[in-house]
């Protein structure tokens, strides 16, 4: 199922069939909701598995962002790049599974640093040629003693990914949760709108 | 008509009454805002509600294409009420004027929309140059023309204009006419009479 199909599925369910012109919520609006719903499903997936002591997030929640360009931040000497979506807020290690430096057809692994350890880490002696990184929202900060100008990186992480026609980044068995989650948002009474002329009344 | 129902309608009165009633019936099928309730601007009967209403109005549904020039598309000269507007690639929502700025500045909704204004629509968020619209236009004036050389009014097709309504709706209109004129006769009676003429030829 693609992201657009999932959004349309929910829209058709809310409309009770073919949505008329002017129907709200629209596909683009529901696409954003599906991202929120899938993120909630990922967290639920983690919680459910943690309850039975396995602590896991389904592989289908993961996405790989490739060819993330790095730019040097002159004020800090760090390198920075931006990924299309921030990692989910699930526990460390489950959110960003791996990070690699790309180039010449080879991948060199980078070491992820926990946010709490960033400052401590800076004071420690660093192994030669090691590259470290951490995330701030959708921005990745990469620290390297070796110049990385012109290099790119890739990450495998639990995050929203894909465009309209890409396969939805969620296991099929979590889709019912996503649909229920979103539909509940639209069932609650909306503020009364007396200026509405009926064109987009559900 | 007097209270004994023993007078007659002449041709002019018939035409006047028929046209008056067909316009009222047409308006009823489109939907009357008198039936709106606070917070629920939906008539009991209205266009777009069911196949039945759509079929009844089908003789009057027209379609037209109009170019979008400088963000403006003009209404057809016989425009009545909008049923649907779209460009070759997307639906166009006809929005309420009060929604204009929130829709124009929306960071989420990219669907084209239009504002209705005197003889035209202002169309936004599209790069297309064409709109296609479906709209019901008002029923044409019906004329029952007659020749009175025989001393009484005898129907002549010359100069007469037939109604476009489907047969069942002609009965409805005639029933309404007779109701206004004071003749008590129900729709079923007229339909039975019409069926009798069809069956027996007289």
mmCIF file of C-alpha atoms in Angstrom:
data_model
loop_
_atom_site.group_PDB
_atom_site.id
_atom_site.type_symbol
_atom_site.label_atom_id
_atom_site.label_comp_id
_atom_site.label_asym_id
_atom_site.label_seq_id
_atom_site.Cartn_x
_atom_site.Cartn_y
_atom_site.Cartn_z
ATOM 1 C CA UNK A 1 0.000 0.000 0.000
ATOM 2 C CA UNK A 2 1.309 3.450 -0.844
ATOM 3 C CA UNK A 3 1.149 6.512 1.359
ATOM 4 C CA UNK A 4 -1.452 8.017 -0.952
ATOM 5 C CA UNK A 5 -3.564 4.877 -0.891
ATOM 6 C CA UNK A 6 -3.570 4.864 2.900
ATOM 7 C CA UNK A 7 -4.582 8.540 3.011
ATOM 8 C CA UNK A 8 -7.297 7.933 0.441
ATOM 9 C CA UNK A 9 -8.525 4.872 2.282
ATOM 10 C CA UNK A 10 -9.064 6.960 5.396
ATOM 11 C CA UNK A 11 -10.620 9.811 3.446
ATOM 12 C CA UNK A 12 -13.095 7.494 1.728
ATOM 13 C CA UNK A 13 -14.007 5.965 5.070
ATOM 14 C CA UNK A 14 -14.603 9.416 6.582
ATOM 15 C CA UNK A 15 -16.669 10.445 3.552
ATOM 16 C CA UNK A 16 -18.638 7.208 3.537
ATOM 17 C CA UNK A 17 -17.789 6.661 -0.134
ATOM 18 C CA UNK A 18 -16.623 8.968 -2.886
ATOM 19 C CA UNK A 19 -15.644 12.279 -1.294
ATOM 20 C CA UNK A 20 -17.436 15.203 -2.956
ATOM 21 C CA UNK A 21 -15.632 18.318 -4.171
ATOM 22 C CA UNK A 22 -14.674 20.439 -1.211
ATOM 23 C CA UNK A 23 -14.580 17.498 1.175
ATOM 24 C CA UNK A 24 -12.330 17.955 4.152
ATOM 25 C CA UNK A 25 -9.960 16.486 5.356
ATOM 26 C CA UNK A 26 -8.095 16.427 2.066
ATOM 27 C CA UNK A 27 -5.498 13.918 0.934
ATOM 28 C CA UNK A 28 -2.548 16.189 1.669
ATOM 29 C CA UNK A 29 -3.924 16.807 5.143
ATOM 30 C CA UNK A 30 -4.406 13.096 5.741
ATOM 31 C CA UNK A 31 -0.896 12.354 4.509
ATOM 32 C CA UNK A 32 0.410 14.409 7.409
ATOM 33 C CA UNK A 33 -1.951 12.600 9.744
ATOM 34 C CA UNK A 34 -0.715 9.235 8.500
ATOM 35 C CA UNK A 35 2.835 10.231 9.394
ATOM 36 C CA UNK A 36 1.671 11.117 12.876
ATOM 37 C CA UNK A 37 -0.325 7.909 13.116
ATOM 38 C CA UNK A 38 2.583 5.758 11.954
ATOM 39 C CA UNK A 39 4.894 7.411 14.469
ATOM 40 C CA UNK A 40 2.365 6.627 17.187
ATOM 41 C CA UNK A 41 2.161 3.055 15.900
ATOM 42 C CA UNK A 42 5.957 2.747 16.110
ATOM 43 C CA UNK A 43 5.930 3.884 19.694
ATOM 44 C CA UNK A 44 3.098 1.499 20.480
ATOM 45 C CA UNK A 45 5.040 -1.268 18.768
ATOM 46 C CA UNK A 46 7.994 -0.534 21.018
ATOM 47 C CA UNK A 47 5.827 -0.375 24.157
ATOM 48 C CA UNK A 48 4.038 -3.611 23.295
ATOM 49 C CA UNK A 49 7.282 -5.465 22.751
ATOM 50 C CA UNK A 50 8.916 -3.900 25.826
ATOM 51 C CA UNK A 51 6.043 -5.283 27.896
ATOM 52 C CA UNK A 52 7.092 -8.764 26.947
ATOM 53 C CA UNK A 53 10.767 -7.951 27.423
ATOM 54 C CA UNK A 54 11.894 -8.036 23.830
ATOM 55 C CA UNK A 55 12.172 -4.297 23.133
ATOM 56 C CA UNK A 56 11.852 -4.147 19.419
ATOM 57 C CA UNK A 57 10.480 -2.016 16.607
ATOM 58 C CA UNK A 58 9.328 -3.729 13.452
ATOM 59 C CA UNK A 59 11.722 -3.488 10.528
ATOM 60 C CA UNK A 60 8.981 -1.946 8.396
ATOM 61 C CA UNK A 61 9.166 1.259 10.451
ATOM 62 C CA UNK A 62 12.755 1.786 9.316
ATOM 63 C CA UNK A 63 13.939 3.801 6.377
ATOM 64 C CA UNK A 64 17.370 4.531 4.935
ATOM 65 C CA UNK A 65 18.178 8.082 3.983
ATOM 66 C CA UNK A 66 21.067 8.156 1.529
ATOM 67 C CA UNK A 67 23.289 10.828 0.010
ATOM 68 C CA UNK A 68 22.878 13.292 2.850
ATOM 69 C CA UNK A 69 25.364 16.048 2.011
ATOM 70 C CA UNK A 70 27.588 17.429 4.729
ATOM 71 C CA UNK A 71 28.561 21.053 5.161
ATOM 72 C CA UNK A 72 31.158 22.302 7.586
ATOM 73 C CA UNK A 73 29.926 24.654 10.287
ATOM 74 C CA UNK A 74 32.810 27.104 10.678
ATOM 75 C CA UNK A 75 31.835 28.193 14.161
ATOM 76 C CA UNK A 76 32.068 24.711 15.649
ATOM 77 C CA UNK A 77 34.186 22.804 13.168
ATOM 78 C CA UNK A 78 31.451 20.153 13.000
ATOM 79 C CA UNK A 79 29.849 18.925 9.820
ATOM 80 C CA UNK A 80 26.089 19.180 9.449
ATOM 81 C CA UNK A 81 23.495 17.611 7.185
ATOM 82 C CA UNK A 82 19.729 17.434 7.051
ATOM 83 C CA UNK A 83 17.701 14.248 6.684
ATOM 84 C CA UNK A 84 14.140 14.315 5.280
ATOM 85 C CA UNK A 85 12.575 13.384 8.632
ATOM 86 C CA UNK A 86 13.631 13.390 12.253
ATOM 87 C CA UNK A 87 14.019 9.975 13.922
ATOM 88 C CA UNK A 88 11.142 8.814 16.097
ATOM 89 C CA UNK A 89 11.444 9.452 19.790
ATOM 90 C CA UNK A 90 11.811 5.807 20.694
ATOM 91 C CA UNK A 91 14.682 4.757 22.998
ATOM 92 C CA UNK A 92 18.295 5.190 21.966
ATOM 93 C CA UNK A 93 19.451 2.568 19.538
ATOM 94 C CA UNK A 94 15.967 1.848 18.260
ATOM 95 C CA UNK A 95 15.564 5.277 16.672
ATOM 96 C CA UNK A 96 18.768 5.525 14.617
ATOM 97 C CA UNK A 97 20.069 2.049 13.953
ATOM 98 C CA UNK A 98 23.182 2.945 11.978
ATOM 99 C CA UNK A 99 25.068 5.736 10.263
ATOM 100 C CA UNK A 100 27.660 5.415 7.508
ATOM 101 C CA UNK A 101 29.985 7.632 5.579
ATOM 102 C CA UNK A 102 29.504 7.081 1.870
ATOM 103 C CA UNK A 103 31.988 7.293 -0.946
ATOM 104 C CA UNK A 104 33.904 5.308 -3.550
ATOM 105 C CA UNK A 105 31.353 2.520 -3.405
ATOM 106 C CA UNK A 106 32.205 1.803 0.209
ATOM 107 C CA UNK A 107 30.535 2.514 3.503
ATOM 108 C CA UNK A 108 32.474 3.457 6.614
ATOM 109 C CA UNK A 109 30.530 3.119 9.872
ATOM 110 C CA UNK A 110 30.187 6.112 12.152
ATOM 111 C CA UNK A 111 29.717 5.986 15.895
ATOM 112 C CA UNK A 112 26.572 7.478 17.378
ATOM 113 C CA UNK A 113 26.846 9.560 20.498
ATOM 114 C CA UNK A 114 24.072 9.879 23.031
ATOM 115 C CA UNK A 115 22.903 13.459 23.544
ATOM 116 C CA UNK A 116 23.851 13.324 27.214
ATOM 117 C CA UNK A 117 27.354 12.238 26.329
ATOM 118 C CA UNK A 118 28.153 14.826 23.680
ATOM 119 C CA UNK A 119 30.045 17.188 25.957
ATOM 120 C CA UNK A 120 31.799 14.416 27.863
ATOM 121 C CA UNK A 121 32.747 12.804 24.617
ATOM 122 C CA UNK A 122 34.437 16.013 23.428
ATOM 123 C CA UNK A 123 36.840 15.916 26.371
ATOM 124 C CA UNK A 124 37.837 12.311 25.814
ATOM 125 C CA UNK A 125 40.717 11.294 23.607
ATOM 126 C CA UNK A 126 39.330 10.225 20.269
ATOM 127 C CA UNK A 127 40.422 7.197 18.325
ATOM 128 C CA UNK A 128 42.122 8.171 15.064
ATOM 129 C CA UNK A 129 39.938 8.311 11.936
ATOM 130 C CA UNK A 130 36.785 7.739 13.917
ATOM 131 C CA UNK A 131 33.703 9.708 12.969
ATOM 132 C CA UNK A 132 30.949 10.428 15.478
ATOM 133 C CA UNK A 133 27.463 11.787 15.050
ATOM 134 C CA UNK A 134 24.276 12.734 16.839
ATOM 135 C CA UNK A 135 20.903 14.088 15.803
ATOM 136 C CA UNK A 136 19.157 17.340 16.598
ATOM 137 C CA UNK A 137 15.690 17.078 15.072
ATOM 138 C CA UNK A 138 16.242 16.346 11.416
ATOM 139 C CA UNK A 139 19.738 17.821 11.524
ATOM 140 C CA UNK A 140 22.664 15.449 11.945
ATOM 141 C CA UNK A 141 25.895 16.713 13.446
ATOM 142 C CA UNK A 142 29.036 14.832 12.437
ATOM 143 C CA UNK A 143 32.374 15.232 14.215
ATOM 144 C CA UNK A 144 35.517 14.171 12.477
ATOM 145 C CA UNK A 145 39.183 15.023 12.671
ATOM 146 C CA UNK A 146 39.449 14.051 9.013
ATOM 147 C CA UNK A 147 38.063 16.624 6.566
ATOM 148 C CA UNK A 148 34.655 15.496 5.262
ATOM 149 C CA UNK A 149 33.958 18.285 2.795
ATOM 150 C CA UNK A 150 32.183 16.859 -0.218
ATOM 151 C CA UNK A 151 31.377 13.587 1.553
ATOM 152 C CA UNK A 152 27.890 12.312 2.191
ATOM 153 C CA UNK A 153 26.343 10.087 4.814
ATOM 154 C CA UNK A 154 23.473 7.670 5.154
ATOM 155 C CA UNK A 155 21.317 6.576 8.065
ATOM 156 C CA UNK A 156 19.029 3.667 8.775
ATOM 157 C CA UNK A 157 16.465 4.893 11.228
ATOM 158 C CA UNK A 158 12.863 4.618 12.389
ATOM 159 C CA UNK A 159 11.281 7.663 10.792
ATOM 160 C CA UNK A 160 8.593 8.830 8.422
ATOM 161 C CA UNK A 161 9.743 8.396 4.898
ATOM 162 C CA UNK A 162 8.632 8.258 1.334
ATOM 163 C CA UNK A 163 6.512 10.319 -0.976
ATOM 164 C CA UNK A 164 2.955 9.986 -2.167
ATOM 165 C CA UNK A 165 3.555 6.922 -4.274
ATOM 166 C CA UNK A 166 6.066 5.146 -2.060
ATOM 167 C CA UNK A 167 5.105 2.135 -0.017
ATOM 168 C CA UNK A 168 3.882 3.118 3.402
ATOM 169 C CA UNK A 169 6.613 2.921 6.041
ATOM 170 C CA UNK A 170 4.653 0.751 8.403
ATOM 171 C CA UNK A 171 3.970 -2.981 8.839
ATOM 172 C CA UNK A 172 0.538 -4.067 7.628
ATOM 173 C CA UNK A 173 -0.463 -5.306 11.059
ATOM 174 C CA UNK A 174 0.012 -1.789 12.477
ATOM 175 C CA UNK A 175 -2.184 -0.165 9.805
ATOM 176 C CA UNK A 176 -5.448 -0.823 11.705
ATOM 177 C CA UNK A 177 -3.999 1.114 14.635
ATOM 178 C CA UNK A 178 -3.020 3.990 12.322
ATOM 179 C CA UNK A 179 -6.497 4.133 10.813
ATOM 180 C CA UNK A 180 -8.214 4.028 14.203
ATOM 181 C CA UNK A 181 -5.834 6.648 15.550
ATOM 182 C CA UNK A 182 -6.619 9.086 12.743
ATOM 183 C CA UNK A 183 -10.337 8.460 12.625
ATOM 184 C CA UNK A 184 -10.606 9.188 16.321
ATOM 185 C CA UNK A 185 -9.170 12.648 15.633
ATOM 186 C CA UNK A 186 -12.070 13.425 13.332
ATOM 187 C CA UNK A 187 -14.860 11.943 15.406
ATOM 188 C CA UNK A 188 -14.571 14.484 18.219
ATOM 189 C CA UNK A 189 -17.022 17.363 17.854
ATOM 190 C CA UNK A 190 -15.625 20.239 15.851
ATOM 191 C CA UNK A 191 -16.319 23.861 16.784
ATOM 192 C CA UNK A 192 -19.577 25.005 15.255
ATOM 193 C CA UNK A 193 -19.004 27.043 12.115
ATOM 194 C CA UNK A 194 -22.006 29.178 11.344
ATOM 195 C CA UNK A 195 -20.472 30.695 8.235
ATOM 196 C CA UNK A 196 -20.222 27.305 6.553
ATOM 197 C CA UNK A 197 -22.553 27.127 3.585
ATOM 198 C CA UNK A 198 -22.717 23.345 3.556
ATOM 199 C CA UNK A 199 -20.264 22.742 0.764
ATOM 200 C CA UNK A 200 -17.855 20.839 2.948
ATOM 201 C CA UNK A 201 -20.143 19.495 5.640
ATOM 202 C CA UNK A 202 -19.587 15.870 6.420
ATOM 203 C CA UNK B 1 -61.238 28.861 -11.095
ATOM 204 C CA UNK B 2 -63.968 29.533 -8.684
ATOM 205 C CA UNK B 3 -64.890 27.596 -5.635
ATOM 206 C CA UNK B 4 -67.034 25.228 -7.713
ATOM 207 C CA UNK B 5 -64.172 24.462 -10.046
ATOM 208 C CA UNK B 6 -66.223 25.200 -13.091
ATOM 209 C CA UNK B 7 -64.167 27.872 -14.778
ATOM 210 C CA UNK B 8 -61.325 27.376 -17.138
ATOM 211 C CA UNK B 9 -57.734 28.470 -17.509
ATOM 212 C CA UNK B 10 -57.005 30.183 -20.768
ATOM 213 C CA UNK B 11 -53.715 29.532 -22.573
ATOM 214 C CA UNK B 12 -51.933 32.560 -21.143
ATOM 215 C CA UNK B 13 -52.914 31.675 -17.624
ATOM 216 C CA UNK B 14 -51.860 28.092 -18.181
ATOM 217 C CA UNK B 15 -48.442 29.199 -19.399
ATOM 218 C CA UNK B 16 -48.036 31.590 -16.518
ATOM 219 C CA UNK B 17 -49.012 28.982 -13.975
ATOM 220 C CA UNK B 18 -46.889 26.221 -15.462
ATOM 221 C CA UNK B 19 -43.778 28.375 -15.641
ATOM 222 C CA UNK B 20 -44.285 29.640 -12.142
ATOM 223 C CA UNK B 21 -44.671 26.142 -10.762
ATOM 224 C CA UNK B 22 -41.836 24.605 -12.736
ATOM 225 C CA UNK B 23 -39.484 27.275 -11.398
ATOM 226 C CA UNK B 24 -40.643 26.632 -7.859
ATOM 227 C CA UNK B 25 -40.251 22.881 -8.322
ATOM 228 C CA UNK B 26 -36.794 23.410 -9.822
ATOM 229 C CA UNK B 27 -35.830 25.566 -6.892
ATOM 230 C CA UNK B 28 -37.156 22.919 -4.498
ATOM 231 C CA UNK B 29 -35.013 20.250 -6.162
ATOM 232 C CA UNK B 30 -31.906 22.423 -5.984
ATOM 233 C CA UNK B 31 -32.511 22.916 -2.282
ATOM 234 C CA UNK B 32 -34.091 25.734 -0.358
ATOM 235 C CA UNK B 33 -32.156 27.583 2.307
ATOM 236 C CA UNK B 34 -35.339 28.106 4.338
ATOM 237 C CA UNK B 35 -34.878 24.535 5.497
ATOM 238 C CA UNK B 36 -31.416 25.152 6.902
ATOM 239 C CA UNK B 37 -31.006 24.748 10.636
ATOM 240 C CA UNK B 38 -28.400 26.452 12.812
ATOM 241 C CA UNK B 39 -25.123 24.603 12.402
ATOM 242 C CA UNK B 40 -26.618 22.304 9.787
ATOM 243 C CA UNK B 41 -26.996 24.147 6.484
ATOM 244 C CA UNK B 42 -28.533 21.232 4.622
ATOM 245 C CA UNK B 43 -31.998 21.273 2.989
ATOM 246 C CA UNK B 44 -34.343 18.287 3.192
ATOM 247 C CA UNK B 45 -34.106 17.901 -0.589
ATOM 248 C CA UNK B 46 -31.229 19.290 -2.639
ATOM 249 C CA UNK B 47 -28.891 18.798 -5.546
ATOM 250 C CA UNK B 48 -26.151 16.252 -4.948
ATOM 251 C CA UNK B 49 -28.181 14.382 -2.344
ATOM 252 C CA UNK B 50 -29.337 11.351 -4.254
ATOM 253 C CA UNK B 51 -29.665 9.659 -7.576
ATOM 254 C CA UNK B 52 -33.378 10.539 -7.570
ATOM 255 C CA UNK B 53 -32.767 14.283 -7.382
ATOM 256 C CA UNK B 54 -29.901 14.059 -9.840
ATOM 257 C CA UNK B 55 -32.081 12.259 -12.376
ATOM 258 C CA UNK B 56 -34.891 14.761 -11.967
ATOM 259 C CA UNK B 57 -32.501 17.638 -12.608
ATOM 260 C CA UNK B 58 -30.586 15.858 -15.359
ATOM 261 C CA UNK B 59 -32.389 17.608 -18.250
ATOM 262 C CA UNK B 60 -30.999 20.898 -16.987
ATOM 263 C CA UNK B 61 -27.422 19.887 -16.217
ATOM 264 C CA UNK B 62 -25.008 21.487 -18.617
ATOM 265 C CA UNK B 63 -21.270 21.478 -18.920
ATOM 266 C CA UNK B 64 -18.918 24.170 -20.128
ATOM 267 C CA UNK B 65 -15.216 24.800 -20.459
ATOM 268 C CA UNK B 66 -13.746 28.182 -19.776
ATOM 269 C CA UNK B 67 -10.197 29.418 -19.860
ATOM 270 C CA UNK B 68 -8.480 30.827 -16.812
ATOM 271 C CA UNK B 69 -7.008 34.172 -17.731
ATOM 272 C CA UNK B 70 -5.131 36.159 -15.085
ATOM 273 C CA UNK B 71 -6.597 33.863 -12.448
ATOM 274 C CA UNK B 72 -10.154 34.519 -13.551
ATOM 275 C CA UNK B 73 -12.633 32.238 -15.270
ATOM 276 C CA UNK B 74 -15.979 33.543 -16.458
ATOM 277 C CA UNK B 75 -19.388 32.051 -15.761
ATOM 278 C CA UNK B 76 -21.448 30.837 -18.704
ATOM 279 C CA UNK B 77 -24.168 33.272 -19.748
ATOM 280 C CA UNK B 78 -26.940 30.880 -18.672
ATOM 281 C CA UNK B 79 -25.297 29.964 -15.389
ATOM 282 C CA UNK B 80 -27.588 28.950 -12.565
ATOM 283 C CA UNK B 81 -25.696 27.279 -9.776
ATOM 284 C CA UNK B 82 -22.402 25.423 -9.643
ATOM 285 C CA UNK B 83 -22.450 21.641 -9.310
ATOM 286 C CA UNK B 84 -18.816 20.861 -10.051
ATOM 287 C CA UNK B 85 -15.683 22.659 -11.153
ATOM 288 C CA UNK B 86 -12.386 21.037 -12.024
ATOM 289 C CA UNK B 87 -9.261 21.583 -14.053
ATOM 290 C CA UNK B 88 -7.842 18.821 -16.259
ATOM 291 C CA UNK B 89 -5.714 17.702 -13.294
ATOM 292 C CA UNK B 90 -7.631 18.498 -10.105
ATOM 293 C CA UNK B 91 -10.905 19.363 -8.452
ATOM 294 C CA UNK B 92 -11.511 23.013 -7.696
ATOM 295 C CA UNK B 93 -13.177 23.801 -4.388
ATOM 296 C CA UNK B 94 -15.590 26.704 -4.412
ATOM 297 C CA UNK B 95 -14.903 28.139 -0.997
ATOM 298 C CA UNK B 96 -16.701 30.614 1.183
ATOM 299 C CA UNK B 97 -15.239 34.116 1.081
ATOM 300 C CA UNK B 98 -14.481 33.954 4.789
ATOM 301 C CA UNK B 99 -12.157 31.011 4.182
ATOM 302 C CA UNK B 100 -10.078 32.770 1.556
ATOM 303 C CA UNK B 101 -6.971 33.847 3.464
ATOM 304 C CA UNK B 102 -6.653 30.673 5.519
ATOM 305 C CA UNK B 103 -6.919 28.638 2.351
ATOM 306 C CA UNK B 104 -4.556 30.827 0.327
ATOM 307 C CA UNK B 105 -1.917 30.770 3.048
ATOM 308 C CA UNK B 106 -2.371 27.131 4.036
ATOM 309 C CA UNK B 107 0.902 25.242 4.384
ATOM 310 C CA UNK B 108 -0.966 21.964 3.997
ATOM 311 C CA UNK B 109 -3.759 22.261 1.442
ATOM 312 C CA UNK B 110 -2.603 22.642 -2.153
ATOM 313 C CA UNK B 111 -5.911 21.810 -3.858
ATOM 314 C CA UNK B 112 -7.014 24.568 -6.270
ATOM 315 C CA UNK B 113 -9.891 26.696 -5.088
ATOM 316 C CA UNK B 114 -12.135 29.425 -6.448
ATOM 317 C CA UNK B 115 -13.990 32.401 -5.086
ATOM 318 C CA UNK B 116 -17.328 33.228 -6.666
ATOM 319 C CA UNK B 117 -17.768 36.841 -7.660
ATOM 320 C CA UNK B 118 -20.503 38.422 -9.835
ATOM 321 C CA UNK B 119 -19.994 37.001 -13.336
ATOM 322 C CA UNK B 120 -16.806 35.087 -12.677
ATOM 323 C CA UNK B 121 -14.682 32.983 -10.365
ATOM 324 C CA UNK B 122 -11.234 33.863 -9.151
ATOM 325 C CA UNK B 123 -9.198 30.648 -9.295
ATOM 326 C CA UNK B 124 -6.155 30.095 -7.073
ATOM 327 C CA UNK B 125 -3.406 27.512 -6.597
ATOM 328 C CA UNK B 126 -3.408 26.120 -10.099
ATOM 329 C CA UNK B 127 -1.184 26.519 -13.110
ATOM 330 C CA UNK B 128 -3.828 25.095 -15.424
ATOM 331 C CA UNK B 129 -5.429 27.366 -17.984
ATOM 332 C CA UNK B 130 -8.787 25.664 -18.228
ATOM 333 C CA UNK B 131 -11.752 24.920 -15.988
ATOM 334 C CA UNK B 132 -14.588 22.572 -16.720
ATOM 335 C CA UNK B 133 -17.833 23.152 -14.903
ATOM 336 C CA UNK B 134 -21.103 21.283 -14.526
ATOM 337 C CA UNK B 135 -24.066 23.394 -13.621
ATOM 338 C CA UNK B 136 -27.847 23.263 -13.646
ATOM 339 C CA UNK B 137 -29.408 26.080 -15.616
ATOM 340 C CA UNK B 138 -32.937 27.275 -15.047
ATOM 341 C CA UNK B 139 -35.806 25.576 -16.933
ATOM 342 C CA UNK B 140 -36.747 27.305 -20.148
ATOM 343 C CA UNK B 141 -40.107 29.024 -20.333
ATOM 344 C CA UNK B 142 -42.747 26.627 -21.550
ATOM 345 C CA UNK B 143 -45.321 27.871 -24.082
ATOM 346 C CA UNK B 144 -48.639 26.192 -24.781
ATOM 347 C CA UNK B 145 -49.594 27.976 -27.967
ATOM 348 C CA UNK B 146 -53.059 27.880 -29.381
ATOM 349 C CA UNK B 147 -55.190 28.681 -32.394
ATOM 350 C CA UNK B 148 -58.567 30.189 -31.624
ATOM 351 C CA UNK B 149 -60.013 30.355 -35.131
ATOM 352 C CA UNK B 150 -62.498 27.649 -34.230
ATOM 353 C CA UNK B 151 -63.812 29.798 -31.430
ATOM 354 C CA UNK B 152 -61.950 27.947 -28.740
ATOM 355 C CA UNK B 153 -58.272 27.590 -27.955
ATOM 356 C CA UNK B 154 -56.849 24.594 -29.757
ATOM 357 C CA UNK B 155 -53.231 23.558 -29.188
ATOM 358 C CA UNK B 156 -50.834 24.181 -32.034
ATOM 359 C CA UNK B 157 -47.251 23.087 -32.070
ATOM 360 C CA UNK B 158 -46.272 26.237 -33.927
ATOM 361 C CA UNK B 159 -44.775 28.587 -31.404
ATOM 362 C CA UNK B 160 -45.119 26.077 -28.583
ATOM 363 C CA UNK B 161 -42.157 25.196 -26.398
ATOM 364 C CA UNK B 162 -42.149 21.824 -24.657
ATOM 365 C CA UNK B 163 -40.881 21.377 -21.126
ATOM 366 C CA UNK B 164 -37.574 19.575 -20.694
ATOM 367 C CA UNK B 165 -38.701 17.785 -17.552
ATOM 368 C CA UNK B 166 -38.977 14.023 -17.409
ATOM 369 C CA UNK B 167 -42.580 12.806 -17.614
ATOM 370 C CA UNK B 168 -42.950 11.986 -13.932
ATOM 371 C CA UNK B 169 -41.862 15.511 -13.044
ATOM 372 C CA UNK B 170 -44.293 17.028 -15.535
ATOM 373 C CA UNK B 171 -47.011 15.269 -13.574
ATOM 374 C CA UNK B 172 -45.608 16.701 -10.375
ATOM 375 C CA UNK B 173 -45.652 20.205 -11.833
ATOM 376 C CA UNK B 174 -49.166 19.802 -13.149
ATOM 377 C CA UNK B 175 -50.232 18.545 -9.742
ATOM 378 C CA UNK B 176 -48.706 21.647 -8.180
ATOM 379 C CA UNK B 177 -50.425 23.855 -10.770
ATOM 380 C CA UNK B 178 -53.774 22.319 -10.079
ATOM 381 C CA UNK B 179 -53.175 22.665 -6.366
ATOM 382 C CA UNK B 180 -52.545 26.386 -6.803
ATOM 383 C CA UNK B 181 -55.527 26.712 -9.139
ATOM 384 C CA UNK B 182 -57.739 25.065 -6.560
ATOM 385 C CA UNK B 183 -58.372 21.766 -8.300
ATOM 386 C CA UNK B 184 -57.998 18.907 -5.897
ATOM 387 C CA UNK B 185 -56.294 16.090 -7.685
ATOM 388 C CA UNK B 186 -53.285 14.100 -6.642
ATOM 389 C CA UNK B 187 -50.244 13.032 -8.624
ATOM 390 C CA UNK B 188 -51.279 9.419 -8.630
ATOM 391 C CA UNK B 189 -54.570 10.325 -10.270
ATOM 392 C CA UNK B 190 -52.772 12.102 -13.085
ATOM 393 C CA UNK B 191 -50.346 9.264 -13.552
ATOM 394 C CA UNK B 192 -53.163 6.740 -13.640
ATOM 395 C CA UNK B 193 -54.957 8.875 -16.159
ATOM 396 C CA UNK B 194 -51.850 9.103 -18.322
ATOM 397 C CA UNK B 195 -51.402 5.347 -18.100
ATOM 398 C CA UNK B 196 -55.031 4.821 -19.088
ATOM 399 C CA UNK B 197 -54.587 6.986 -22.168
ATOM 400 C CA UNK B 198 -51.447 5.036 -23.051
ATOM 401 C CA UNK B 199 -53.227 1.712 -22.612
ATOM 402 C CA UNK B 200 -56.542 2.489 -24.214
ATOM 403 C CA UNK B 201 -55.583 5.166 -26.671
ATOM 404 C CA UNK B 202 -58.213 7.575 -25.416
#
